[in-house]
Short mmCIF file of C-alpha atoms and ligand atoms in Angstrom, two decimals:
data_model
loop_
_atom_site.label_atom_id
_atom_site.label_comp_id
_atom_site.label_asym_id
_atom_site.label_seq_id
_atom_site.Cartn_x
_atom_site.Cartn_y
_atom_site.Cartn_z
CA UNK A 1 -75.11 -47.78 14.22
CA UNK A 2 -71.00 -48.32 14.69
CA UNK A 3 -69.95 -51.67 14.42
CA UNK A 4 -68.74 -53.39 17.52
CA UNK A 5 -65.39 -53.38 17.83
CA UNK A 6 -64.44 -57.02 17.15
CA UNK A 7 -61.90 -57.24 19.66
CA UNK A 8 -64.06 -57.17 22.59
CA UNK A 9 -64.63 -61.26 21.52
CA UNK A 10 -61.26 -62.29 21.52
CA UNK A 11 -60.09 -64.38 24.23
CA UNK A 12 -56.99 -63.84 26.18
CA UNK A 13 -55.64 -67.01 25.67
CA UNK A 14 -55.61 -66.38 21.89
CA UNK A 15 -54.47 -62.97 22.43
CA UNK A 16 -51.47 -64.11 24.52
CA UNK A 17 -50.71 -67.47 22.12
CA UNK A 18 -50.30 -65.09 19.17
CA UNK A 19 -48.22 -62.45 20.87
CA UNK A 20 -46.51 -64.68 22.53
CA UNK A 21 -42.96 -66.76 22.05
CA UNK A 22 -44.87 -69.09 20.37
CA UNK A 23 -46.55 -67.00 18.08
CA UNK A 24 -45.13 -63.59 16.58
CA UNK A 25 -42.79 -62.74 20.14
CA UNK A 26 -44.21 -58.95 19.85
CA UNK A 27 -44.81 -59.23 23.97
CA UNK A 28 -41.52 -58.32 24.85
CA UNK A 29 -40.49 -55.69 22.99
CA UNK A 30 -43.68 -54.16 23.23
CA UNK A 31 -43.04 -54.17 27.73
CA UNK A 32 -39.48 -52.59 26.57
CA UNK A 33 -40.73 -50.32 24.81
CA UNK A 34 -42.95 -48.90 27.86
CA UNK A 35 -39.90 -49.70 30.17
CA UNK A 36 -37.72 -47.13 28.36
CA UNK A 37 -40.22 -44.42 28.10
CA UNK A 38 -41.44 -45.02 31.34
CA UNK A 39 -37.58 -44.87 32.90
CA UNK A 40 -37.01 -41.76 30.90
CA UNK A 41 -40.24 -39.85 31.99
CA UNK A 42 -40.53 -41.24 35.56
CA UNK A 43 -44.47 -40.30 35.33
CA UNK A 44 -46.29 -38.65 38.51
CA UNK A 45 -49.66 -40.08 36.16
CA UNK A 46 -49.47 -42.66 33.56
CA UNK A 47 -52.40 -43.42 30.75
CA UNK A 48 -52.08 -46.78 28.42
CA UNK A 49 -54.64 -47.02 25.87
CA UNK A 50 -55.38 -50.13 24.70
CA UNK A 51 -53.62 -51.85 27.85
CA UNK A 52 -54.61 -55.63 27.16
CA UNK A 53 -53.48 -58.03 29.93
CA UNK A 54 -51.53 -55.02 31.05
CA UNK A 55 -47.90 -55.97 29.47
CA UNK A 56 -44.98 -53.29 30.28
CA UNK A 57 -47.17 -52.52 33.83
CA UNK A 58 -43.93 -54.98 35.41
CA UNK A 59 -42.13 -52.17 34.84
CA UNK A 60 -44.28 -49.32 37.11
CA UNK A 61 -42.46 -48.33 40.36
CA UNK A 62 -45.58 -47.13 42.52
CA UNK A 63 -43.28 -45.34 44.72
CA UNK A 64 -43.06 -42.77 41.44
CA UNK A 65 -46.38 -43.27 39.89
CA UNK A 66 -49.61 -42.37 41.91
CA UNK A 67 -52.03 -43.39 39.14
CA UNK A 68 -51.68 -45.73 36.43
CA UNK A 69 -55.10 -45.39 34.64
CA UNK A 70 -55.45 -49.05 31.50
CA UNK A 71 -58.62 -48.55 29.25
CA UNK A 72 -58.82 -51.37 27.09
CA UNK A 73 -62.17 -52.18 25.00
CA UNK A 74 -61.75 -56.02 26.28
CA UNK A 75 -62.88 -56.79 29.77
CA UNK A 76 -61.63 -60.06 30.50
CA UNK A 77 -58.03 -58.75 29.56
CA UNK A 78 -58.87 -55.78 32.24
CA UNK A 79 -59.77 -58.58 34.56
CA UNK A 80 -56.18 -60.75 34.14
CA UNK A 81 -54.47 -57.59 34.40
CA UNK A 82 -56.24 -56.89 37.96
CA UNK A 83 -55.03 -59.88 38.73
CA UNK A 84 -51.43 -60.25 37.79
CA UNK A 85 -50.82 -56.04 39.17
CA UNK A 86 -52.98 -56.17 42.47
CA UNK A 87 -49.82 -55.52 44.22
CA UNK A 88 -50.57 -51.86 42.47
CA UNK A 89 -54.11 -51.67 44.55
CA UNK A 90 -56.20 -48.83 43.78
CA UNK A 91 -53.29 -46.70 41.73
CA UNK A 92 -54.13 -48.62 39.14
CA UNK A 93 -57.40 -48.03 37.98
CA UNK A 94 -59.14 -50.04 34.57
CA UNK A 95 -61.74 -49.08 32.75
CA UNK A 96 -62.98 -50.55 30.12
CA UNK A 97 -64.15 -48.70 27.30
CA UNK A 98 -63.39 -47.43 23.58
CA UNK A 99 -59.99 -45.74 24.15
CA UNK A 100 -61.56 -42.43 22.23
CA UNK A 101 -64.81 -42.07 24.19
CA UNK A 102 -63.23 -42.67 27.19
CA UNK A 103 -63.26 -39.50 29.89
CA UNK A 104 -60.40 -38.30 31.60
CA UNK A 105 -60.23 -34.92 33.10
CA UNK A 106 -57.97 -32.31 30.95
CA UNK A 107 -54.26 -32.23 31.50
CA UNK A 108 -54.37 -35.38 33.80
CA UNK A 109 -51.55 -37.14 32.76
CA UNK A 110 -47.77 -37.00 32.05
CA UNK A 111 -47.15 -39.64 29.95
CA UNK A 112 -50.00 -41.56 27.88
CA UNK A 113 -48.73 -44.35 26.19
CA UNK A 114 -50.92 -46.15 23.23
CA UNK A 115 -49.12 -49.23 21.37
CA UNK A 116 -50.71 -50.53 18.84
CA UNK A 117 -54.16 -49.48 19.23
CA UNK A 118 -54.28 -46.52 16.55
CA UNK A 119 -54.83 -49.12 14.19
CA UNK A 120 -58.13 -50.07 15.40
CA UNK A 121 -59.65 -46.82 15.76
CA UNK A 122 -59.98 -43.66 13.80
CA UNK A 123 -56.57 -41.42 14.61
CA UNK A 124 -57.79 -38.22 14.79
CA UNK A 125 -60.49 -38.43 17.29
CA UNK A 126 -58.22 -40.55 19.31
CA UNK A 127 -55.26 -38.24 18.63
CA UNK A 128 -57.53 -34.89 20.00
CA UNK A 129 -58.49 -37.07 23.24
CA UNK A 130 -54.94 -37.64 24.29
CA UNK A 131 -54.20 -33.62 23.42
CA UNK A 132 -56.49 -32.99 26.05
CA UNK A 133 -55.53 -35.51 29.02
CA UNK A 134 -51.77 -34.66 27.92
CA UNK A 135 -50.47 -32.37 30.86
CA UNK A 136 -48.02 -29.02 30.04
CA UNK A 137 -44.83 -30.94 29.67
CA UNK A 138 -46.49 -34.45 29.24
CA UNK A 139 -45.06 -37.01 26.99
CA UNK A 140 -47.24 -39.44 24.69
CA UNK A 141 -45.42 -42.51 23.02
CA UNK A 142 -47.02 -44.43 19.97
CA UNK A 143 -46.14 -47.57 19.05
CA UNK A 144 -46.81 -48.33 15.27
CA UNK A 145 -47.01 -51.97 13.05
CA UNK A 146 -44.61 -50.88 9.87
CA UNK A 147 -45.70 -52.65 7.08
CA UNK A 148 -43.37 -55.71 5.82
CA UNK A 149 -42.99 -59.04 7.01
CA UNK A 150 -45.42 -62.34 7.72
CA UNK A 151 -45.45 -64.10 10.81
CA UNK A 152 -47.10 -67.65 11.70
CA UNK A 153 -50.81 -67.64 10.84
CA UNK A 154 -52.81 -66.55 14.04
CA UNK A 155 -54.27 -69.11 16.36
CA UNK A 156 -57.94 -68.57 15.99
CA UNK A 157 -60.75 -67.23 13.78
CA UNK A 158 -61.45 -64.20 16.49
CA UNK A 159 -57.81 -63.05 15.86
CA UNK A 160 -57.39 -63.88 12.25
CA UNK A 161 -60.82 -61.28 12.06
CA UNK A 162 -58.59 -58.84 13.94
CA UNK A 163 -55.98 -59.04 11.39
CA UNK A 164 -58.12 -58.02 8.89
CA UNK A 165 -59.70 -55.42 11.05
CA UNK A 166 -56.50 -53.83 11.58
CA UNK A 167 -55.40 -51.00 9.46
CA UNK A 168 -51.90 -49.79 9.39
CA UNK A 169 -51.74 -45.83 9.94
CA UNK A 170 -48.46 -44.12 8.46
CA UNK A 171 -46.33 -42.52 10.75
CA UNK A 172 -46.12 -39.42 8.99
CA UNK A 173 -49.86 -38.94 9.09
CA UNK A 174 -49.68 -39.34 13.20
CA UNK A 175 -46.94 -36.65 13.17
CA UNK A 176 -49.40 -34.43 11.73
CA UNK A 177 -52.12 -34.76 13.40
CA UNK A 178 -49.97 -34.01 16.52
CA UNK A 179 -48.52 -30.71 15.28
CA UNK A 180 -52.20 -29.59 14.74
CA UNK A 181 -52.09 -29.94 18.78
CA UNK A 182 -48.61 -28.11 19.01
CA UNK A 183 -47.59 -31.75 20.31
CA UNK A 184 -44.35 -32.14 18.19
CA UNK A 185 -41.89 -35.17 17.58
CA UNK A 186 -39.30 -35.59 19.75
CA UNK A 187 -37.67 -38.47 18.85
CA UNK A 188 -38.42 -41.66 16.44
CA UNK A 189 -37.24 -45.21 15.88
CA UNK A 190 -37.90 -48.53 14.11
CA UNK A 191 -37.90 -51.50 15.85
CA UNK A 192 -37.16 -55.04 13.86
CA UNK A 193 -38.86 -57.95 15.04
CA UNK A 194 -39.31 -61.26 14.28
CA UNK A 195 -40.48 -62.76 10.90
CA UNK A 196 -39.51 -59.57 8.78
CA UNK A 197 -42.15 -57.22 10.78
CA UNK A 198 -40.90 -53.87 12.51
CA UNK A 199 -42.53 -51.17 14.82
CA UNK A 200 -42.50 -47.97 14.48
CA UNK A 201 -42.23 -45.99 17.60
CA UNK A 202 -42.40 -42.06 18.56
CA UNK A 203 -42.38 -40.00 21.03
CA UNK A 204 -44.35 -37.05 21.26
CA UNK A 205 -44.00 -34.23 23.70
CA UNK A 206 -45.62 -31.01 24.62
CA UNK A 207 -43.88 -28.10 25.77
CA UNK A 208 -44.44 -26.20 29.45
CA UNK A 209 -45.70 -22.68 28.74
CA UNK A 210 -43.21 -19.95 29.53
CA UNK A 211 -44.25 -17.83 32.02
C1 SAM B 1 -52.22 -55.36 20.05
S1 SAM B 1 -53.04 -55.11 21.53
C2 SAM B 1 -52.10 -53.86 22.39
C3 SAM B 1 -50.80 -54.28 22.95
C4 SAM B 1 -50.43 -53.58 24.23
N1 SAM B 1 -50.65 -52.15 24.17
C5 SAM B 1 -48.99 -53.87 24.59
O1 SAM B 1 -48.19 -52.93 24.68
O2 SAM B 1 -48.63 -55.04 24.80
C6 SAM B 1 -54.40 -54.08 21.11
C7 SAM B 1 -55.28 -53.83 22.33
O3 SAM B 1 -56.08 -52.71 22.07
C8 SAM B 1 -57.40 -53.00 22.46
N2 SAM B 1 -58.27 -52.16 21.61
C9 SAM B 1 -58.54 -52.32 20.29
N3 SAM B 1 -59.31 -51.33 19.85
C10 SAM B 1 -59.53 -50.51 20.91
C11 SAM B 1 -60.26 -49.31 21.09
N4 SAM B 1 -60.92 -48.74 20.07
N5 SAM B 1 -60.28 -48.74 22.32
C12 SAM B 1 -59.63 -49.33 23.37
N6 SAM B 1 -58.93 -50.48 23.25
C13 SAM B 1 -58.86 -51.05 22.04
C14 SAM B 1 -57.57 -54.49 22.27
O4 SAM B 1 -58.61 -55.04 23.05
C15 SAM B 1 -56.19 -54.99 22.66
O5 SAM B 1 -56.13 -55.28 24.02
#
């Protein structure tokens, strides 16, 4: 029997404190992040795996996304972010699940977008799921913790077990495992943050097939 994933016990509050200004300030570049890609790719369908409290979904224009589909393993985080997008009504659908056995029909999606959750799940089952929901043309961005750096200590003993729980995956080994899915690197770049840490962040896309 797996292990339960230990962030299914962390509550939001914590979450939020330790993200937060008050805590290692990843919130906001994490939403800028999204806001870029999701400006650049205008998505018709948008995936985000591991969506939390749903940070970044500010940025979704529903008059150019018809679906905006969160899976996150954490329900009460699926719940807050019902709350704070109902203006998105039944585009955005939640579901709240492992991000790898999750179901989505093939080629759904244009952009799938999955920050910081590779690190809390094996990457190559996770990286063969999002080959599949990845339309012709789709984009997927990743958003990486570099090693480096120590921020304040986090705020509770659910989140200092996620720490240890989390294990960093090398970018290289990511760009991999997409080529195996003809799902090459488009573009990379490193973003600092506070306290010394950084994210790495890529963008993968997959071609149209010529007629
Ligand atoms: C660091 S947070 C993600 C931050 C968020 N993507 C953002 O851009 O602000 C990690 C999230 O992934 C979720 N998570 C962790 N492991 C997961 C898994 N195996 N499947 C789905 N969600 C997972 C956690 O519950 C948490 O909400």
């Amino acid at each position: 029997m797996s292990t339960p994933n230990p962030w299914t016990v962390v509550p939001a509050a914590d979450y939020e404190r330790h993200m937060g200004p008050d805590g290692v300030n990843q919130l906001a570049p994490l939403a800028q992040i999204f806001q870029e890609v999701y400006l650049a790719t205008q998505p018709d369908r948008v995936l985000l795996l591991g969506c939390a409290t749903g940070n970044g979904l500010e940025h979704v224009d529903p008059s150019v996304t018809h679906r905006i589909v969160g899976v996150d393993v954490n329900l009460q985080y699926l719940g807050i972010a019902r709350q704070r997008f109902f203006h998105l009504g039944p585009k955005l659908e939640l579901f709240c699940s492992e991000a790898s056995a999750w179901r989505g029909a093939p080629g759904s999606f244009d952009l799938v977008h999955a920050a910081l959750v590779f690190e809390y799940l094996y990457p190559e089952v996770l990286v063969r799921k999002i080959a599949e929901w990845l339309a012709d043309g789709g984009t997927c961005s990743v958003v990486l913790q570099l090693p480096g750096g120590a921020g304040p200590e986090a705020p509770s003993k659910a989140m200092r077990i996620i720490e240890k729980a989390m294990k960093l995956v090398p970018p290289d080994e990511l760009v991999r495992l997409f080529e195996t899915y003809r799902i090459p690197l488009r573009r990379q770049r490193t973003v600092p943050l506070p306290f010394g840490k950084s994210f790495w962040v890529g963008i993968f896309g997959r071609e149209v097939p010529a007629k």
